[in-house]
Amino acid sequence: MTSALERYRLDGRVALVTGGGGLLGRHFARTLAEAGAAVGVLDIRADAAARVAQEIEAQGGRALALVADITDPQQAHDAVHQLVRTFGRLDILVNSAALDPKVSAEGEVRTASAFEDFPLETWRQALDVNLTGTFLITQAAARVMREQNYGVIINLGSTYGLVGPDQRIYQKPGQPPQYKPVYYTVTKAAMLGFTRYLATYYAGTGIRVNTLVPGGVYNHQDPEFVAKYAQRTVMGRMAQAEEIAAALLFLASDASSYMTGAHLVVDGGWTAW
Ligand SMILES: NC(=O)c1ccc[n+]([C@@H]2O[C@H](COP(=O)([O-])OP(=O)(O)OC[C@H]3O[C@@H](n4cnc5c(N)ncnc54)[C@H](O)[C@@H]3O)[C@@H](O)[C@H]2O)c1
């Protein structure tokens, strides 16, 4: 019998992390590699993908930087095939790439327009990356997983896909109002539906699909924002990226072998009250 700890090992497995050059994506890729997986670090930003792949190799892991725009069907297909050619299979897909505007050190949010004036172009761009891009890369990966009759897919949701953002924490006295954008909640809520669709679609196969639902991760944001965010959580603080990556490892490994079509909330209690 395999011990509980051994179930977290990923030796011999191959993972693909989209948005692998991002704040959480980097930690996801490094954690999967630490558990023994060979990891494809996919990002539209070549430098970010290369940096993370190098970090993994410097730690003695196996990684491949993949530069692709997931909204392009051919690039999504080619990235998956480059990974499979290099490492022989594809067991784990982490759909982390997304347009996710962050609060800066000065407290600014990009694409912060009021709903009534929200630009159609920005809405379309976000749906293209967060929904269509995720659809395309998952389609390419699922073709390989189907042939193997094995695969684990993890979609990234957000607390803001479960509940609406508390827009009060994004306001700064004396400055124009700014908002977490509408597309964020819409596309992150959609990940729950995408997960349930795929999980039931692959019933009877060896493919499992779940959503990881993180709360806000500390990234040197404006201290005033951090304090307001922290106050909204039960734990009284933002998440560390490593705490989200640990939950990702649970979902990616056989530790979660009886879990599909579900979501795992790691939000410091934000949605508990
Ligand atoms: N950071 C948080 O606080 C937080 C909280 C809850 C949920 N999430 C979710 O977790 C996931 C990862 O978040 P993050 O903090 O790493 O985000 P991030 O913005 O730091 O990284 C996203 C990455 O995706 C890449 N990307 C964007 N468009 C792409 C495209 N078309 N093709 C390929 N790559 C593309 C970007 O270059 C970037 O490296 C996201 O889905 C996000 O919505 C994040």
PDB file of C-alpha atoms and ligand atoms in Angstrom:
ATOM      1  CA  MET A   1       0.000   0.000   0.000  1.00  0.00           C
ATOM      2  CA  THR A   2       1.193   3.527  -0.784  1.00  0.00           C
ATOM      3  CA  SER A   3       1.679   5.781   2.219  1.00  0.00           C
ATOM      4  CA  ALA A   4      -0.184   9.088   2.411  1.00  0.00           C
ATOM      5  CA  LEU A   5       3.036  11.024   1.854  1.00  0.00           C
ATOM      6  CA  GLU A   6       4.080   8.880  -1.113  1.00  0.00           C
ATOM      7  CA  ARG A   7       0.778   9.737  -2.810  1.00  0.00           C
ATOM      8  CA  TYR A   8       2.035  13.305  -3.209  1.00  0.00           C
ATOM      9  CA  ARG A   9       5.068  12.213  -5.287  1.00  0.00           C
ATOM     10  CA  LEU A  10       4.963  12.877  -9.027  1.00  0.00           C
ATOM     11  CA  ASP A  11       8.021  10.907 -10.148  1.00  0.00           C
ATOM     12  CA  GLY A  12       7.766   9.917 -13.813  1.00  0.00           C
ATOM     13  CA  ARG A  13       4.865  12.303 -14.441  1.00  0.00           C
ATOM     14  CA  VAL A  14       4.892  15.204 -16.884  1.00  0.00           C
ATOM     15  CA  ALA A  15       3.105  18.486 -16.123  1.00  0.00           C
ATOM     16  CA  LEU A  16       2.250  21.585 -18.148  1.00  0.00           C
ATOM     17  CA  VAL A  17       1.707  24.883 -16.341  1.00  0.00           C
ATOM     18  CA  THR A  18       0.208  27.663 -18.470  1.00  0.00           C
ATOM     19  CA  GLY A  19       1.076  31.142 -17.270  1.00  0.00           C
ATOM     20  CA  GLY A  20       4.072  29.428 -15.662  1.00  0.00           C
ATOM     21  CA  GLY A  21       5.972  32.698 -15.598  1.00  0.00           C
ATOM     22  CA  GLY A  22       3.333  34.365 -13.405  1.00  0.00           C
ATOM     23  CA  LEU A  23       3.224  35.022  -9.684  1.00  0.00           C
ATOM     24  CA  LEU A  24       1.426  31.768  -8.797  1.00  0.00           C
ATOM     25  CA  GLY A  25       2.355  29.953 -12.018  1.00  0.00           C
ATOM     26  CA  ARG A  26       6.041  30.050 -11.077  1.00  0.00           C
ATOM     27  CA  HIS A  27       5.323  28.485  -7.687  1.00  0.00           C
ATOM     28  CA  PHE A  28       3.072  25.848  -9.257  1.00  0.00           C
ATOM     29  CA  ALA A  29       5.810  24.842 -11.722  1.00  0.00           C
ATOM     30  CA  ARG A  30       8.509  24.741  -9.042  1.00  0.00           C
ATOM     31  CA  THR A  31       6.360  22.733  -6.639  1.00  0.00           C
ATOM     32  CA  LEU A  32       5.410  20.121  -9.262  1.00  0.00           C
ATOM     33  CA  ALA A  33       9.093  19.777 -10.182  1.00  0.00           C
ATOM     34  CA  GLU A  34      10.046  19.447  -6.512  1.00  0.00           C
ATOM     35  CA  ALA A  35       7.564  16.549  -6.245  1.00  0.00           C
ATOM     36  CA  GLY A  36       9.358  14.797  -9.136  1.00  0.00           C
ATOM     37  CA  ALA A  37       7.459  15.854 -12.279  1.00  0.00           C
ATOM     38  CA  ALA A  38       9.089  17.088 -15.476  1.00  0.00           C
ATOM     39  CA  VAL A  39       7.446  20.460 -16.107  1.00  0.00           C
ATOM     40  CA  GLY A  40       6.596  22.449 -19.217  1.00  0.00           C
ATOM     41  CA  VAL A  41       6.592  26.133 -18.248  1.00  0.00           C
ATOM     42  CA  LEU A  42       4.355  27.820 -20.802  1.00  0.00           C
ATOM     43  CA  ASP A  43       3.999  31.586 -21.029  1.00  0.00           C
ATOM     44  CA  ILE A  44       3.427  34.230 -23.673  1.00  0.00           C
ATOM     45  CA  ARG A  45       6.415  36.043 -22.112  1.00  0.00           C
ATOM     46  CA  ALA A  46       9.513  34.177 -23.293  1.00  0.00           C
ATOM     47  CA  ASP A  47      11.808  35.654 -20.627  1.00  0.00           C
ATOM     48  CA  ALA A  48       9.479  34.686 -17.772  1.00  0.00           C
ATOM     49  CA  ALA A  49       9.070  31.092 -19.020  1.00  0.00           C
ATOM     50  CA  ALA A  50      12.839  30.722 -19.494  1.00  0.00           C
ATOM     51  CA  ARG A  51      13.615  32.115 -16.036  1.00  0.00           C
ATOM     52  CA  VAL A  52      11.307  29.670 -14.257  1.00  0.00           C
ATOM     53  CA  ALA A  53      12.552  26.700 -16.313  1.00  0.00           C
ATOM     54  CA  GLN A  54      16.126  27.686 -15.423  1.00  0.00           C
ATOM     55  CA  GLU A  55      15.254  27.962 -11.729  1.00  0.00           C
ATOM     56  CA  ILE A  56      13.826  24.428 -11.805  1.00  0.00           C
ATOM     57  CA  GLU A  57      16.883  23.033 -13.581  1.00  0.00           C
ATOM     58  CA  ALA A  58      19.191  24.819 -11.148  1.00  0.00           C
ATOM     59  CA  GLN A  59      17.388  22.922  -8.337  1.00  0.00           C
ATOM     60  CA  GLY A  60      18.075  19.616 -10.154  1.00  0.00           C
ATOM     61  CA  GLY A  61      14.592  19.321 -11.700  1.00  0.00           C
ATOM     62  CA  ARG A  62      13.536  18.793 -15.320  1.00  0.00           C
ATOM     63  CA  ALA A  63      11.818  21.657 -17.153  1.00  0.00           C
ATOM     64  CA  LEU A  64      11.121  22.971 -20.633  1.00  0.00           C
ATOM     65  CA  ALA A  65      10.280  26.600 -21.368  1.00  0.00           C
ATOM     66  CA  LEU A  66       7.431  26.865 -23.874  1.00  0.00           C
ATOM     67  CA  VAL A  67       6.582  30.201 -25.472  1.00  0.00           C
ATOM     68  CA  ALA A  68       2.996  30.277 -26.716  1.00  0.00           C
ATOM     69  CA  ASP A  69      -0.111  32.404 -26.834  1.00  0.00           C
ATOM     70  CA  ILE A  70      -2.856  30.035 -25.671  1.00  0.00           C
ATOM     71  CA  THR A  71      -5.491  31.973 -27.627  1.00  0.00           C
ATOM     72  CA  ASP A  72      -3.889  30.715 -30.857  1.00  0.00           C
ATOM     73  CA  PRO A  73      -5.021  27.123 -31.593  1.00  0.00           C
ATOM     74  CA  GLN A  74      -1.843  26.267 -33.518  1.00  0.00           C
ATOM     75  CA  GLN A  75       0.473  27.634 -30.813  1.00  0.00           C
ATOM     76  CA  ALA A  76      -1.474  25.762 -28.108  1.00  0.00           C
ATOM     77  CA  HIS A  77      -1.263  22.521 -30.105  1.00  0.00           C
ATOM     78  CA  ASP A  78       2.452  22.989 -30.892  1.00  0.00           C
ATOM     79  CA  ALA A  79       3.347  23.690 -27.253  1.00  0.00           C
ATOM     80  CA  VAL A  80       1.658  20.499 -26.062  1.00  0.00           C
ATOM     81  CA  HIS A  81       3.392  18.485 -28.763  1.00  0.00           C
ATOM     82  CA  GLN A  82       6.788  19.988 -28.062  1.00  0.00           C
ATOM     83  CA  LEU A  83       6.372  18.933 -24.430  1.00  0.00           C
ATOM     84  CA  VAL A  84       5.236  15.416 -25.337  1.00  0.00           C
ATOM     85  CA  ARG A  85       8.131  15.045 -27.810  1.00  0.00           C
ATOM     86  CA  THR A  86      10.578  16.103 -25.094  1.00  0.00           C
ATOM     87  CA  PHE A  87       9.259  14.194 -22.073  1.00  0.00           C
ATOM     88  CA  GLY A  88       7.173  11.423 -23.705  1.00  0.00           C
ATOM     89  CA  ARG A  89       3.727  12.076 -22.178  1.00  0.00           C
ATOM     90  CA  LEU A  90       1.476  14.622 -20.452  1.00  0.00           C
ATOM     91  CA  ASP A  91      -0.152  13.774 -17.122  1.00  0.00           C
ATOM     92  CA  ILE A  92      -1.000  17.091 -15.465  1.00  0.00           C
ATOM     93  CA  LEU A  93      -2.339  20.338 -16.934  1.00  0.00           C
ATOM     94  CA  VAL A  94      -2.504  23.428 -14.731  1.00  0.00           C
ATOM     95  CA  ASN A  95      -4.559  26.179 -16.374  1.00  0.00           C
ATOM     96  CA  SER A  96      -3.014  29.152 -14.606  1.00  0.00           C
ATOM     97  CA  ALA A  97      -2.655  31.664 -17.491  1.00  0.00           C
ATOM     98  CA  ALA A  98      -5.194  34.458 -17.229  1.00  0.00           C
ATOM     99  CA  LEU A  99      -5.572  38.198 -17.376  1.00  0.00           C
ATOM    100  CA  ASP A 100      -5.620  39.019 -13.675  1.00  0.00           C
ATOM    101  CA  PRO A 101      -4.986  42.704 -12.956  1.00  0.00           C
ATOM    102  CA  LYS A 102      -2.958  43.128  -9.790  1.00  0.00           C
ATOM    103  CA  VAL A 103      -2.968  45.934  -7.241  1.00  0.00           C
ATOM    104  CA  SER A 104       0.384  47.745  -7.540  1.00  0.00           C
ATOM    105  CA  ALA A 105       2.642  48.923  -4.705  1.00  0.00           C
ATOM    106  CA  GLU A 106       0.937  52.310  -5.143  1.00  0.00           C
ATOM    107  CA  GLY A 107      -2.543  50.815  -4.874  1.00  0.00           C
ATOM    108  CA  GLU A 108      -3.482  51.093  -8.549  1.00  0.00           C
ATOM    109  CA  VAL A 109      -5.461  48.437 -10.429  1.00  0.00           C
ATOM    110  CA  ARG A 110      -5.016  48.159 -14.202  1.00  0.00           C
ATOM    111  CA  THR A 111      -8.250  48.019 -16.281  1.00  0.00           C
ATOM    112  CA  ALA A 112     -10.067  49.585 -13.339  1.00  0.00           C
ATOM    113  CA  SER A 113     -12.998  51.224 -15.167  1.00  0.00           C
ATOM    114  CA  ALA A 114     -16.470  51.476 -13.716  1.00  0.00           C
ATOM    115  CA  PHE A 115     -18.856  48.796 -15.030  1.00  0.00           C
ATOM    116  CA  GLU A 116     -20.956  51.311 -16.984  1.00  0.00           C
ATOM    117  CA  ASP A 117     -17.874  52.444 -18.967  1.00  0.00           C
ATOM    118  CA  PHE A 118     -16.064  49.122 -19.120  1.00  0.00           C
ATOM    119  CA  PRO A 119     -14.366  48.903 -22.558  1.00  0.00           C
ATOM    120  CA  LEU A 120     -15.780  46.231 -24.843  1.00  0.00           C
ATOM    121  CA  GLU A 121     -12.288  45.578 -26.225  1.00  0.00           C
ATOM    122  CA  THR A 122     -10.917  44.759 -22.742  1.00  0.00           C
ATOM    123  CA  TRP A 123     -13.885  42.494 -22.005  1.00  0.00           C
ATOM    124  CA  ARG A 124     -13.315  40.613 -25.286  1.00  0.00           C
ATOM    125  CA  GLN A 125      -9.560  40.306 -24.707  1.00  0.00           C
ATOM    126  CA  ALA A 126     -10.117  38.858 -21.239  1.00  0.00           C
ATOM    127  CA  LEU A 127     -12.695  36.342 -22.410  1.00  0.00           C
ATOM    128  CA  ASP A 128     -10.306  35.363 -25.196  1.00  0.00           C
ATOM    129  CA  VAL A 129      -7.430  34.581 -22.800  1.00  0.00           C
ATOM    130  CA  ASN A 130      -9.272  33.404 -19.677  1.00  0.00           C
ATOM    131  CA  LEU A 131     -11.930  31.315 -21.433  1.00  0.00           C
ATOM    132  CA  THR A 132     -11.018  30.593 -25.065  1.00  0.00           C
ATOM    133  CA  GLY A 133      -7.289  30.189 -24.335  1.00  0.00           C
ATOM    134  CA  THR A 134      -8.035  27.800 -21.485  1.00  0.00           C
ATOM    135  CA  PHE A 135     -10.417  25.880 -23.753  1.00  0.00           C
ATOM    136  CA  LEU A 136      -7.807  25.583 -26.533  1.00  0.00           C
ATOM    137  CA  ILE A 137      -4.874  24.408 -24.433  1.00  0.00           C
ATOM    138  CA  THR A 138      -7.123  21.969 -22.561  1.00  0.00           C
ATOM    139  CA  GLN A 139      -8.377  20.563 -25.861  1.00  0.00           C
ATOM    140  CA  ALA A 140      -4.793  19.999 -27.041  1.00  0.00           C
ATOM    141  CA  ALA A 141      -3.771  18.397 -23.721  1.00  0.00           C
ATOM    142  CA  ALA A 142      -6.916  16.275 -23.456  1.00  0.00           C
ATOM    143  CA  ARG A 143      -6.198  14.606 -26.807  1.00  0.00           C
ATOM    144  CA  VAL A 144      -2.954  13.267 -25.321  1.00  0.00           C
ATOM    145  CA  MET A 145      -4.539  12.357 -21.959  1.00  0.00           C
ATOM    146  CA  ARG A 146      -7.376  10.509 -23.693  1.00  0.00           C
ATOM    147  CA  GLU A 147      -4.868   8.296 -25.525  1.00  0.00           C
ATOM    148  CA  GLN A 148      -3.021   7.596 -22.268  1.00  0.00           C
ATOM    149  CA  ASN A 149      -6.325   7.120 -20.429  1.00  0.00           C
ATOM    150  CA  TYR A 150      -4.728   9.138 -17.659  1.00  0.00           C
ATOM    151  CA  GLY A 151      -4.685  12.822 -16.857  1.00  0.00           C
ATOM    152  CA  VAL A 152      -5.274  15.441 -14.197  1.00  0.00           C
ATOM    153  CA  ILE A 153      -6.540  18.904 -15.130  1.00  0.00           C
ATOM    154  CA  ILE A 154      -6.593  21.770 -12.657  1.00  0.00           C
ATOM    155  CA  ASN A 155      -8.368  25.000 -13.539  1.00  0.00           C
ATOM    156  CA  LEU A 156      -7.686  28.174 -11.596  1.00  0.00           C
ATOM    157  CA  GLY A 157     -10.718  29.881 -10.114  1.00  0.00           C
ATOM    158  CA  SER A 158     -10.740  32.620  -7.490  1.00  0.00           C
ATOM    159  CA  THR A 159     -12.719  33.633  -4.441  1.00  0.00           C
ATOM    160  CA  TYR A 160     -14.017  36.366  -6.765  1.00  0.00           C
ATOM    161  CA  GLY A 161     -15.536  33.591  -8.877  1.00  0.00           C
ATOM    162  CA  LEU A 162     -17.494  32.420  -5.801  1.00  0.00           C
ATOM    163  CA  VAL A 163     -18.478  35.820  -4.417  1.00  0.00           C
ATOM    164  CA  GLY A 164     -18.373  39.317  -5.876  1.00  0.00           C
ATOM    165  CA  PRO A 165     -15.293  41.466  -5.129  1.00  0.00           C
ATOM    166  CA  ASP A 166     -15.589  43.828  -2.188  1.00  0.00           C
ATOM    167  CA  GLN A 167     -14.890  46.928  -4.272  1.00  0.00           C
ATOM    168  CA  ARG A 168     -14.457  49.054  -1.119  1.00  0.00           C
ATOM    169  CA  ILE A 169     -10.957  47.645  -0.565  1.00  0.00           C
ATOM    170  CA  TYR A 170      -9.783  48.967  -3.968  1.00  0.00           C
ATOM    171  CA  GLN A 171     -10.692  52.601  -3.182  1.00  0.00           C
ATOM    172  CA  LYS A 172      -8.172  55.161  -1.970  1.00  0.00           C
ATOM    173  CA  PRO A 173      -9.404  58.357  -0.281  1.00  0.00           C
ATOM    174  CA  GLY A 174      -8.991  61.435  -2.482  1.00  0.00           C
ATOM    175  CA  GLN A 175      -8.424  59.348  -5.634  1.00  0.00           C
ATOM    176  CA  PRO A 176     -10.808  58.408  -8.449  1.00  0.00           C
ATOM    177  CA  PRO A 177     -12.742  55.178  -7.788  1.00  0.00           C
ATOM    178  CA  GLN A 178     -11.252  51.967  -9.183  1.00  0.00           C
ATOM    179  CA  TYR A 179     -12.550  48.455  -9.420  1.00  0.00           C
ATOM    180  CA  LYS A 180     -11.604  44.818  -9.804  1.00  0.00           C
ATOM    181  CA  PRO A 181     -12.893  44.323 -13.365  1.00  0.00           C
ATOM    182  CA  VAL A 182     -16.148  42.578 -14.220  1.00  0.00           C
ATOM    183  CA  TYR A 183     -14.483  40.033 -16.507  1.00  0.00           C
ATOM    184  CA  TYR A 184     -12.479  38.650 -13.609  1.00  0.00           C
ATOM    185  CA  THR A 185     -15.476  37.390 -11.633  1.00  0.00           C
ATOM    186  CA  VAL A 186     -17.229  36.202 -14.788  1.00  0.00           C
ATOM    187  CA  THR A 187     -14.287  34.192 -16.142  1.00  0.00           C
ATOM    188  CA  LYS A 188     -13.269  32.749 -12.761  1.00  0.00           C
ATOM    189  CA  ALA A 189     -16.866  31.635 -12.057  1.00  0.00           C
ATOM    190  CA  ALA A 190     -16.813  30.012 -15.504  1.00  0.00           C
ATOM    191  CA  MET A 191     -13.911  27.785 -14.423  1.00  0.00           C
ATOM    192  CA  LEU A 192     -16.292  25.976 -12.036  1.00  0.00           C
ATOM    193  CA  GLY A 193     -18.622  25.161 -14.940  1.00  0.00           C
ATOM    194  CA  PHE A 194     -15.751  24.197 -17.239  1.00  0.00           C
ATOM    195  CA  THR A 195     -14.444  21.855 -14.541  1.00  0.00           C
ATOM    196  CA  ARG A 196     -17.815  20.180 -13.954  1.00  0.00           C
ATOM    197  CA  TYR A 197     -18.412  19.786 -17.683  1.00  0.00           C
ATOM    198  CA  LEU A 198     -15.040  18.117 -18.272  1.00  0.00           C
ATOM    199  CA  ALA A 199     -15.182  15.969 -15.136  1.00  0.00           C
ATOM    200  CA  THR A 200     -18.511  14.432 -16.127  1.00  0.00           C
ATOM    201  CA  TYR A 201     -17.569  14.284 -19.816  1.00  0.00           C
ATOM    202  CA  TYR A 202     -14.585  12.119 -18.861  1.00  0.00           C
ATOM    203  CA  ALA A 203     -16.604   9.841 -16.570  1.00  0.00           C
ATOM    204  CA  GLY A 204     -15.307   6.294 -16.766  1.00  0.00           C
ATOM    205  CA  THR A 205     -11.871   7.385 -18.023  1.00  0.00           C
ATOM    206  CA  GLY A 206      -8.681   7.995 -16.074  1.00  0.00           C
ATOM    207  CA  ILE A 207      -9.022  11.775 -16.405  1.00  0.00           C
ATOM    208  CA  ARG A 208      -9.861  13.895 -13.334  1.00  0.00           C
ATOM    209  CA  VAL A 209     -10.667  17.619 -13.402  1.00  0.00           C
ATOM    210  CA  ASN A 210     -10.881  20.031 -10.457  1.00  0.00           C
ATOM    211  CA  THR A 211     -10.749  23.766  -9.747  1.00  0.00           C
ATOM    212  CA  LEU A 212      -8.335  25.382  -7.314  1.00  0.00           C
ATOM    213  CA  VAL A 213      -9.881  28.503  -5.766  1.00  0.00           C
ATOM    214  CA  PRO A 214      -7.239  30.758  -4.198  1.00  0.00           C
ATOM    215  CA  GLY A 215      -7.741  33.933  -2.242  1.00  0.00           C
ATOM    216  CA  GLY A 216      -5.493  36.970  -2.786  1.00  0.00           C
ATOM    217  CA  VAL A 217      -1.752  36.317  -2.759  1.00  0.00           C
ATOM    218  CA  TYR A 218       0.658  38.788  -1.175  1.00  0.00           C
ATOM    219  CA  ASN A 219       2.844  40.420  -3.803  1.00  0.00           C
ATOM    220  CA  HIS A 220       4.157  43.655  -2.237  1.00  0.00           C
ATOM    221  CA  GLN A 221       0.869  45.445  -2.935  1.00  0.00           C
ATOM    222  CA  ASP A 222       0.069  48.857  -1.476  1.00  0.00           C
ATOM    223  CA  PRO A 223       0.168  48.383   2.349  1.00  0.00           C
ATOM    224  CA  GLU A 224      -3.194  50.116   2.724  1.00  0.00           C
ATOM    225  CA  PHE A 225      -4.763  47.596   0.335  1.00  0.00           C
ATOM    226  CA  VAL A 226      -3.039  44.671   2.086  1.00  0.00           C
ATOM    227  CA  ALA A 227      -4.440  45.802   5.455  1.00  0.00           C
ATOM    228  CA  LYS A 228      -7.968  46.127   4.053  1.00  0.00           C
ATOM    229  CA  TYR A 229      -7.742  42.746   2.329  1.00  0.00           C
ATOM    230  CA  ALA A 230      -6.389  41.086   5.474  1.00  0.00           C
ATOM    231  CA  GLN A 231      -9.273  42.408   7.522  1.00  0.00           C
ATOM    232  CA  ARG A 232     -11.755  40.681   5.190  1.00  0.00           C
ATOM    233  CA  THR A 233     -10.191  37.255   5.864  1.00  0.00           C
ATOM    234  CA  VAL A 234     -10.626  35.023   8.907  1.00  0.00           C
ATOM    235  CA  MET A 235      -6.865  34.428   9.030  1.00  0.00           C
ATOM    236  CA  GLY A 236      -6.180  38.183   9.078  1.00  0.00           C
ATOM    237  CA  ARG A 237      -3.669  38.130   6.205  1.00  0.00           C
ATOM    238  CA  MET A 238      -3.175  37.522   2.480  1.00  0.00           C
ATOM    239  CA  ALA A 239      -1.924  34.140   1.203  1.00  0.00           C
ATOM    240  CA  GLN A 240       1.692  33.239   0.559  1.00  0.00           C
ATOM    241  CA  ALA A 241       2.142  31.754  -2.931  1.00  0.00           C
ATOM    242  CA  GLU A 242       3.616  28.587  -1.355  1.00  0.00           C
ATOM    243  CA  GLU A 243       0.348  27.972   0.517  1.00  0.00           C
ATOM    244  CA  ILE A 244      -1.582  27.914  -2.761  1.00  0.00           C
ATOM    245  CA  ALA A 245       1.063  25.750  -4.448  1.00  0.00           C
ATOM    246  CA  ALA A 246       0.779  23.156  -1.652  1.00  0.00           C
ATOM    247  CA  ALA A 247      -2.950  22.812  -2.387  1.00  0.00           C
ATOM    248  CA  LEU A 248      -2.157  22.563  -6.113  1.00  0.00           C
ATOM    249  CA  LEU A 249       0.143  19.615  -5.378  1.00  0.00           C
ATOM    250  CA  PHE A 250      -2.708  17.855  -3.555  1.00  0.00           C
ATOM    251  CA  LEU A 251      -4.962  18.265  -6.621  1.00  0.00           C
ATOM    252  CA  ALA A 252      -2.221  17.300  -9.109  1.00  0.00           C
ATOM    253  CA  SER A 253      -1.193  14.123  -7.309  1.00  0.00           C
ATOM    254  CA  ASP A 254      -2.780  10.824  -6.289  1.00  0.00           C
ATOM    255  CA  ALA A 255      -3.389  12.397  -2.861  1.00  0.00           C
ATOM    256  CA  SER A 256      -6.674  13.640  -4.424  1.00  0.00           C
ATOM    257  CA  SER A 257      -7.396  10.429  -6.387  1.00  0.00           C
ATOM    258  CA  TYR A 258     -11.078  10.332  -5.245  1.00  0.00           C
ATOM    259  CA  MET A 259     -11.741  13.924  -6.264  1.00  0.00           C
ATOM    260  CA  THR A 260     -13.167  15.135  -9.582  1.00  0.00           C
ATOM    261  CA  GLY A 261     -15.602  17.855 -10.663  1.00  0.00           C
ATOM    262  CA  ALA A 262     -14.968  19.673  -7.389  1.00  0.00           C
ATOM    263  CA  HIS A 263     -13.274  22.829  -6.172  1.00  0.00           C
ATOM    264  CA  LEU A 264     -10.848  23.404  -3.351  1.00  0.00           C
ATOM    265  CA  VAL A 265     -11.069  26.793  -1.632  1.00  0.00           C
ATOM    266  CA  VAL A 266      -7.838  28.162  -0.106  1.00  0.00           C
ATOM    267  CA  ASP A 267      -8.816  31.688   0.863  1.00  0.00           C
ATOM    268  CA  GLY A 268      -7.902  32.224   4.518  1.00  0.00           C
ATOM    269  CA  GLY A 269     -11.617  32.151   5.294  1.00  0.00           C
ATOM    270  CA  TRP A 270     -12.622  35.090   3.045  1.00  0.00           C
ATOM    271  CA  THR A 271     -15.809  33.281   1.911  1.00  0.00           C
ATOM    272  CA  ALA A 272     -16.626  31.883   5.376  1.00  0.00           C
ATOM    273  CA  TRP A 273     -18.321  35.086   6.517  1.00  0.00           C
TER     274      TRP A 273
HETATM  275  N1  LIG B   1      -2.474  36.016  -7.570  1.00  0.00           N
HETATM  276  C1  LIG B   1      -3.618  35.949  -6.916  1.00  0.00           C
HETATM  277  O1  LIG B   1      -3.813  36.610  -5.886  1.00  0.00           O
HETATM  278  C2  LIG B   1      -4.718  35.027  -7.400  1.00  0.00           C
HETATM  279  C3  LIG B   1      -5.827  34.821  -6.582  1.00  0.00           C
HETATM  280  C4  LIG B   1      -6.855  33.987  -7.018  1.00  0.00           C
HETATM  281  C5  LIG B   1      -6.749  33.380  -8.264  1.00  0.00           C
HETATM  282  N2  LIG B   1      -5.665  33.597  -9.048  1.00  0.00           N
HETATM  283  C6  LIG B   1      -5.602  32.928 -10.352  1.00  0.00           C
HETATM  284  O2  LIG B   1      -4.443  32.125 -10.395  1.00  0.00           O
HETATM  285  C7  LIG B   1      -3.900  32.114 -11.708  1.00  0.00           C
HETATM  286  C8  LIG B   1      -2.455  32.539 -11.663  1.00  0.00           C
HETATM  287  O3  LIG B   1      -2.345  33.814 -11.099  1.00  0.00           O
HETATM  288  P1  LIG B   1      -0.991  34.613 -11.104  1.00  0.00           P
HETATM  289  O4  LIG B   1      -0.983  35.433  -9.883  1.00  0.00           O
HETATM  290  O5  LIG B   1       0.162  33.696 -11.374  1.00  0.00           O
HETATM  291  O6  LIG B   1      -1.257  35.587 -12.370  1.00  0.00           O
HETATM  292  P2  LIG B   1      -0.174  36.421 -13.185  1.00  0.00           P
HETATM  293  O7  LIG B   1      -0.888  37.561 -13.811  1.00  0.00           O
HETATM  294  O8  LIG B   1       1.007  36.718 -12.320  1.00  0.00           O
HETATM  295  O9  LIG B   1       0.287  35.383 -14.300  1.00  0.00           O
HETATM  296  C9  LIG B   1      -0.462  35.076 -15.413  1.00  0.00           C
HETATM  297  C10 LIG B   1       0.500  34.621 -16.483  1.00  0.00           C
HETATM  298  O10 LIG B   1      -0.237  34.259 -17.652  1.00  0.00           O
HETATM  299  C11 LIG B   1       0.510  34.690 -18.773  1.00  0.00           C
HETATM  300  N3  LIG B   1      -0.389  34.868 -19.926  1.00  0.00           N
HETATM  301  C12 LIG B   1      -1.297  35.877 -20.101  1.00  0.00           C
HETATM  302  N4  LIG B   1      -1.898  35.732 -21.282  1.00  0.00           N
HETATM  303  C13 LIG B   1      -1.379  34.622 -21.862  1.00  0.00           C
HETATM  304  C14 LIG B   1      -1.605  33.966 -23.098  1.00  0.00           C
HETATM  305  N5  LIG B   1      -2.484  34.437 -23.989  1.00  0.00           N
HETATM  306  N6  LIG B   1      -0.901  32.836 -23.375  1.00  0.00           N
HETATM  307  C15 LIG B   1       0.011  32.363 -22.495  1.00  0.00           C
HETATM  308  N7  LIG B   1       0.271  32.946 -21.303  1.00  0.00           N
HETATM  309  C16 LIG B   1      -0.413  34.072 -20.999  1.00  0.00           C
HETATM  310  C17 LIG B   1       1.144  36.010 -18.335  1.00  0.00           C
HETATM  311  O11 LIG B   1       2.267  36.359 -19.151  1.00  0.00           O
HETATM  312  C18 LIG B   1       1.506  35.711 -16.894  1.00  0.00           C
HETATM  313  O12 LIG B   1       2.826  35.238 -16.752  1.00  0.00           O
HETATM  314  C19 LIG B   1      -4.778  33.032 -12.546  1.00  0.00           C
HETATM  315  O13 LIG B   1      -5.692  32.238 -13.261  1.00  0.00           O
HETATM  316  C20 LIG B   1      -5.490  33.882 -11.524  1.00  0.00           C
HETATM  317  O14 LIG B   1      -6.739  34.315 -11.974  1.00  0.00           O
HETATM  318  C21 LIG B   1      -4.641  34.415  -8.641  1.00  0.00           C
END
